[in-house]
Amino acid sequence: MKNVWKATMRSILPICSTPALIAALALSLAACSTTKVQPAKAGGRYYLNDGPPKGVTQAQIDAVNEPVPRTERFVSGTLKPYVAMGNSYRPMNKLMPYHARGVASWYGTRYHGMPTASGELYDVMKLTAAHPLLPIPSYVRVTNVENGRTLIVRVNDRGPFLSDRIIDLSYAAAAKLGYAAKGSALVEIDVILP
């Protein structure tokens, strides 16, 4: 049920207007009663039919360029304190040094085309991330501790809200860092300052 709540929260947090919020809640609750819940990954299946895009080759993943960090105006609605899954969060309202080490996961096709907290549509093939506290947008360097690969991603969404995860990456970012097939990895993240 925790994962269903996470999926519900990810889909409704970016929505600001009341009628849209009510509609999203209704659809999310309806999905709870009809969606077949699958294990996180067993025999090539993913939770709630999430997973990598079909037919994507390693050459296509390799061709995805890292975003170039630049100064951007923060999305004001993402700077306010909020509660998700019973926990309170107070997002950073300015860029400052930030370093963290923990588990990164990724999200795939289930959320492709859905609005992120920034208002942009999530794209599995862009190098983006979700973080509960960092300003949106901001840029971080993510290093896979297990294999030493490093990558710059643009934070444009809120999450993950599970206590054992520090960041959610797009599918392309996870694939470039070498952990998409595994599902999660121990990473270090560092904010890139202007």
mmCIF file of C-alpha atoms in Angstrom:
data_model
loop_
_atom_site.group_PDB
_atom_site.id
_atom_site.type_symbol
_atom_site.label_atom_id
_atom_site.label_comp_id
_atom_site.label_asym_id
_atom_site.label_seq_id
_atom_site.Cartn_x
_atom_site.Cartn_y
_atom_site.Cartn_z
ATOM 1 C CA MET A 1 0.000 0.000 0.000
ATOM 2 C CA LYS A 2 2.975 2.321 0.674
ATOM 3 C CA ASN A 3 4.010 2.078 -2.966
ATOM 4 C CA VAL A 4 0.484 2.764 -4.195
ATOM 5 C CA TRP A 5 0.457 5.872 -1.976
ATOM 6 C CA LYS A 6 3.852 6.927 -3.398
ATOM 7 C CA ALA A 7 2.556 6.542 -6.948
ATOM 8 C CA THR A 8 -0.584 8.495 -6.039
ATOM 9 C CA MET A 9 1.399 11.292 -4.409
ATOM 10 C CA ARG A 10 3.815 11.541 -7.360
ATOM 11 C CA SER A 11 0.890 11.925 -9.735
ATOM 12 C CA ILE A 12 -1.029 14.538 -7.698
ATOM 13 C CA LEU A 13 1.660 16.704 -6.091
ATOM 14 C CA PRO A 14 2.426 18.675 -9.276
ATOM 15 C CA ILE A 15 -1.253 19.534 -9.800
ATOM 16 C CA CYS A 16 -2.196 22.909 -8.375
ATOM 17 C CA SER A 17 -5.833 23.633 -9.251
ATOM 18 C CA THR A 18 -8.595 22.229 -7.058
ATOM 19 C CA PRO A 19 -10.750 20.669 -9.823
ATOM 20 C CA ALA A 20 -7.690 18.995 -11.309
ATOM 21 C CA LEU A 21 -6.646 17.768 -7.853
ATOM 22 C CA ILE A 22 -10.073 16.248 -7.232
ATOM 23 C CA ALA A 23 -10.021 14.549 -10.633
ATOM 24 C CA ALA A 24 -6.508 13.191 -10.034
ATOM 25 C CA LEU A 25 -7.527 11.861 -6.613
ATOM 26 C CA ALA A 26 -10.581 10.174 -8.073
ATOM 27 C CA LEU A 27 -8.535 8.550 -10.844
ATOM 28 C CA SER A 28 -5.840 7.480 -8.382
ATOM 29 C CA LEU A 29 -8.377 5.908 -6.033
ATOM 30 C CA ALA A 30 -10.075 4.163 -8.924
ATOM 31 C CA ALA A 31 -6.707 2.811 -10.023
ATOM 32 C CA CYS A 32 -6.162 1.362 -6.541
ATOM 33 C CA SER A 33 -9.154 -0.892 -6.985
ATOM 34 C CA THR A 34 -8.395 -2.023 -10.533
ATOM 35 C CA THR A 35 -4.604 -2.005 -10.919
ATOM 36 C CA LYS A 36 -2.870 -5.336 -10.597
ATOM 37 C CA VAL A 37 0.088 -4.817 -8.281
ATOM 38 C CA GLN A 38 3.198 -6.591 -9.446
ATOM 39 C CA PRO A 39 6.413 -7.200 -7.546
ATOM 40 C CA ALA A 40 9.147 -4.556 -7.802
ATOM 41 C CA LYS A 41 10.972 -6.671 -10.346
ATOM 42 C CA ALA A 42 10.448 -10.360 -10.828
ATOM 43 C CA GLY A 43 11.035 -12.090 -14.116
ATOM 44 C CA GLY A 44 11.246 -8.768 -15.981
ATOM 45 C CA ARG A 45 8.109 -7.259 -14.443
ATOM 46 C CA TYR A 46 8.073 -3.948 -12.613
ATOM 47 C CA TYR A 47 5.895 -2.451 -9.904
ATOM 48 C CA LEU A 48 2.588 -1.177 -11.311
ATOM 49 C CA ASN A 49 3.783 -1.928 -14.845
ATOM 50 C CA ASP A 50 6.583 0.616 -14.570
ATOM 51 C CA GLY A 51 9.788 -0.152 -16.382
ATOM 52 C CA PRO A 52 12.149 0.880 -19.131
ATOM 53 C CA PRO A 53 10.927 2.085 -22.512
ATOM 54 C CA LYS A 54 10.638 -0.717 -25.059
ATOM 55 C CA GLY A 55 13.181 -0.994 -27.825
ATOM 56 C CA VAL A 56 15.693 1.510 -26.425
ATOM 57 C CA THR A 57 19.243 0.548 -27.295
ATOM 58 C CA GLN A 58 22.445 1.202 -25.370
ATOM 59 C CA ALA A 59 23.544 3.446 -28.251
ATOM 60 C CA GLN A 60 20.448 5.624 -27.686
ATOM 61 C CA ILE A 61 21.200 5.809 -23.953
ATOM 62 C CA ASP A 62 24.841 6.704 -24.656
ATOM 63 C CA ALA A 63 23.711 9.489 -27.030
ATOM 64 C CA VAL A 64 21.747 11.310 -24.299
ATOM 65 C CA ASN A 65 23.786 14.376 -23.325
ATOM 66 C CA GLU A 66 24.157 15.651 -19.791
ATOM 67 C CA PRO A 67 22.323 18.901 -19.086
ATOM 68 C CA VAL A 68 24.528 21.972 -18.874
ATOM 69 C CA PRO A 69 24.070 23.568 -15.442
ATOM 70 C CA ARG A 70 22.815 27.129 -15.584
ATOM 71 C CA THR A 71 21.110 29.575 -13.290
ATOM 72 C CA GLU A 72 17.335 29.221 -13.524
ATOM 73 C CA ARG A 73 14.474 30.840 -11.649
ATOM 74 C CA PHE A 74 13.090 28.470 -9.021
ATOM 75 C CA VAL A 75 9.491 27.287 -9.371
ATOM 76 C CA SER A 76 7.919 29.173 -6.452
ATOM 77 C CA GLY A 77 5.282 26.554 -5.655
ATOM 78 C CA THR A 78 7.994 23.953 -5.025
ATOM 79 C CA LEU A 79 9.704 25.998 -2.290
ATOM 80 C CA LYS A 80 6.874 25.740 0.233
ATOM 81 C CA PRO A 81 6.912 23.224 3.112
ATOM 82 C CA TYR A 82 4.783 20.161 2.396
ATOM 83 C CA VAL A 83 3.766 16.788 3.825
ATOM 84 C CA ALA A 84 4.068 13.510 1.916
ATOM 85 C CA MET A 85 3.412 10.022 3.278
ATOM 86 C CA GLY A 86 3.131 11.434 6.808
ATOM 87 C CA ASN A 87 6.500 13.197 6.719
ATOM 88 C CA SER A 88 7.066 16.956 6.680
ATOM 89 C CA TYR A 89 9.541 18.493 4.254
ATOM 90 C CA ARG A 90 10.973 22.013 4.134
ATOM 91 C CA PRO A 91 12.591 22.503 0.703
ATOM 92 C CA MET A 92 15.723 24.604 0.316
ATOM 93 C CA ASN A 93 14.914 28.049 -1.073
ATOM 94 C CA LYS A 94 18.448 28.829 -2.303
ATOM 95 C CA LEU A 95 21.374 26.933 -3.729
ATOM 96 C CA MET A 96 24.005 26.021 -1.198
ATOM 97 C CA PRO A 97 26.545 23.252 -0.801
ATOM 98 C CA TYR A 98 24.771 19.922 -0.329
ATOM 99 C CA HIS A 99 26.258 16.440 -0.198
ATOM 100 C CA ALA A 100 24.436 13.210 0.573
ATOM 101 C CA ARG A 101 25.083 9.499 0.297
ATOM 102 C CA GLY A 102 22.336 6.907 0.061
ATOM 103 C CA VAL A 103 20.209 4.773 -2.218
ATOM 104 C CA ALA A 104 19.015 6.001 -5.601
ATOM 105 C CA SER A 105 16.128 4.389 -7.460
ATOM 106 C CA TRP A 106 14.565 5.266 -10.816
ATOM 107 C CA TYR A 107 11.177 5.678 -12.410
ATOM 108 C CA GLY A 108 10.227 4.800 -15.925
ATOM 109 C CA THR A 109 7.389 4.535 -18.410
ATOM 110 C CA ARG A 110 4.544 4.598 -15.897
ATOM 111 C CA TYR A 111 5.257 8.306 -15.326
ATOM 112 C CA HIS A 112 6.396 9.208 -18.858
ATOM 113 C CA GLY A 113 4.477 12.260 -20.043
ATOM 114 C CA MET A 114 3.085 13.085 -16.597
ATOM 115 C CA PRO A 115 3.656 16.515 -15.014
ATOM 116 C CA THR A 116 6.572 16.873 -12.622
ATOM 117 C CA ALA A 117 6.634 19.298 -9.687
ATOM 118 C CA SER A 118 8.258 21.851 -12.018
ATOM 119 C CA GLY A 119 5.293 21.629 -14.401
ATOM 120 C CA GLU A 120 7.436 19.999 -17.097
ATOM 121 C CA LEU A 121 6.425 16.617 -18.434
ATOM 122 C CA TYR A 122 8.534 13.690 -17.272
ATOM 123 C CA ASP A 123 10.607 12.134 -20.054
ATOM 124 C CA VAL A 124 12.290 8.758 -19.410
ATOM 125 C CA MET A 125 15.046 9.679 -21.887
ATOM 126 C CA LYS A 126 16.114 12.977 -20.262
ATOM 127 C CA LEU A 127 18.635 13.161 -17.432
ATOM 128 C CA THR A 128 16.390 14.365 -14.624
ATOM 129 C CA ALA A 129 15.793 13.608 -10.970
ATOM 130 C CA ALA A 130 13.334 13.897 -8.104
ATOM 131 C CA HIS A 131 14.526 15.067 -4.694
ATOM 132 C CA PRO A 132 12.447 15.967 -1.626
ATOM 133 C CA LEU A 133 14.407 19.099 -0.593
ATOM 134 C CA LEU A 134 16.578 20.572 -3.348
ATOM 135 C CA PRO A 135 15.352 23.691 -5.174
ATOM 136 C CA ILE A 136 13.514 23.063 -8.430
ATOM 137 C CA PRO A 137 15.182 23.348 -10.820
ATOM 138 C CA SER A 138 18.742 22.671 -9.713
ATOM 139 C CA TYR A 139 21.586 20.491 -10.905
ATOM 140 C CA VAL A 140 23.398 17.722 -9.060
ATOM 141 C CA ARG A 141 26.313 15.453 -9.790
ATOM 142 C CA VAL A 142 25.356 11.853 -9.025
ATOM 143 C CA THR A 143 28.093 9.259 -8.529
ATOM 144 C CA ASN A 144 27.396 5.535 -8.485
ATOM 145 C CA VAL A 145 29.610 4.431 -5.574
ATOM 146 C CA GLU A 146 29.644 0.825 -6.791
ATOM 147 C CA ASN A 147 31.157 1.475 -10.241
ATOM 148 C CA GLY A 148 32.488 5.058 -10.056
ATOM 149 C CA ARG A 149 30.320 6.399 -12.897
ATOM 150 C CA THR A 150 29.248 10.012 -12.504
ATOM 151 C CA LEU A 151 26.572 12.090 -14.205
ATOM 152 C CA ILE A 152 24.954 15.535 -14.016
ATOM 153 C CA VAL A 153 21.152 15.554 -13.768
ATOM 154 C CA ARG A 154 18.570 18.316 -13.483
ATOM 155 C CA VAL A 155 16.263 18.143 -10.464
ATOM 156 C CA ASN A 156 12.729 18.916 -11.656
ATOM 157 C CA ASP A 157 10.481 16.805 -9.424
ATOM 158 C CA ARG A 158 9.726 15.970 -5.780
ATOM 159 C CA GLY A 159 10.381 12.542 -4.292
ATOM 160 C CA PRO A 160 11.320 9.898 -3.377
ATOM 161 C CA PHE A 161 9.291 9.712 -0.189
ATOM 162 C CA LEU A 162 10.506 6.337 1.048
ATOM 163 C CA SER A 163 12.903 6.778 3.971
ATOM 164 C CA ASP A 164 15.559 4.482 2.506
ATOM 165 C CA ARG A 165 15.979 6.487 -0.742
ATOM 166 C CA ILE A 166 17.645 9.857 -1.285
ATOM 167 C CA ILE A 167 16.961 10.492 -4.977
ATOM 168 C CA ASP A 168 14.907 9.116 -7.884
ATOM 169 C CA LEU A 169 16.471 9.337 -11.322
ATOM 170 C CA SER A 170 14.970 9.066 -14.768
ATOM 171 C CA TYR A 171 15.418 5.746 -16.544
ATOM 172 C CA ALA A 172 18.079 7.187 -18.885
ATOM 173 C CA ALA A 173 20.096 8.538 -15.944
ATOM 174 C CA ALA A 174 19.943 5.200 -14.114
ATOM 175 C CA ALA A 175 20.982 3.367 -17.279
ATOM 176 C CA LYS A 176 23.932 5.708 -17.855
ATOM 177 C CA LEU A 177 25.011 5.198 -14.236
ATOM 178 C CA GLY A 178 24.782 1.425 -14.724
ATOM 179 C CA TYR A 179 22.049 0.446 -12.280
ATOM 180 C CA ALA A 180 18.810 0.419 -14.290
ATOM 181 C CA ALA A 181 18.722 -3.386 -14.505
ATOM 182 C CA LYS A 182 19.419 -3.699 -10.778
ATOM 183 C CA GLY A 183 16.783 -1.130 -9.765
ATOM 184 C CA SER A 184 18.763 0.845 -7.199
ATOM 185 C CA ALA A 185 22.321 1.758 -6.279
ATOM 186 C CA LEU A 186 24.354 3.405 -3.559
ATOM 187 C CA VAL A 187 25.141 6.924 -4.765
ATOM 188 C CA GLU A 188 26.604 10.216 -3.664
ATOM 189 C CA ILE A 189 24.972 13.456 -4.748
ATOM 190 C CA ASP A 190 26.467 16.945 -4.781
ATOM 191 C CA VAL A 191 24.726 20.179 -5.729
ATOM 192 C CA ILE A 192 26.410 22.038 -8.566
ATOM 193 C CA LEU A 193 26.704 25.699 -7.626
ATOM 194 C CA PRO A 194 26.788 28.455 -10.276
#
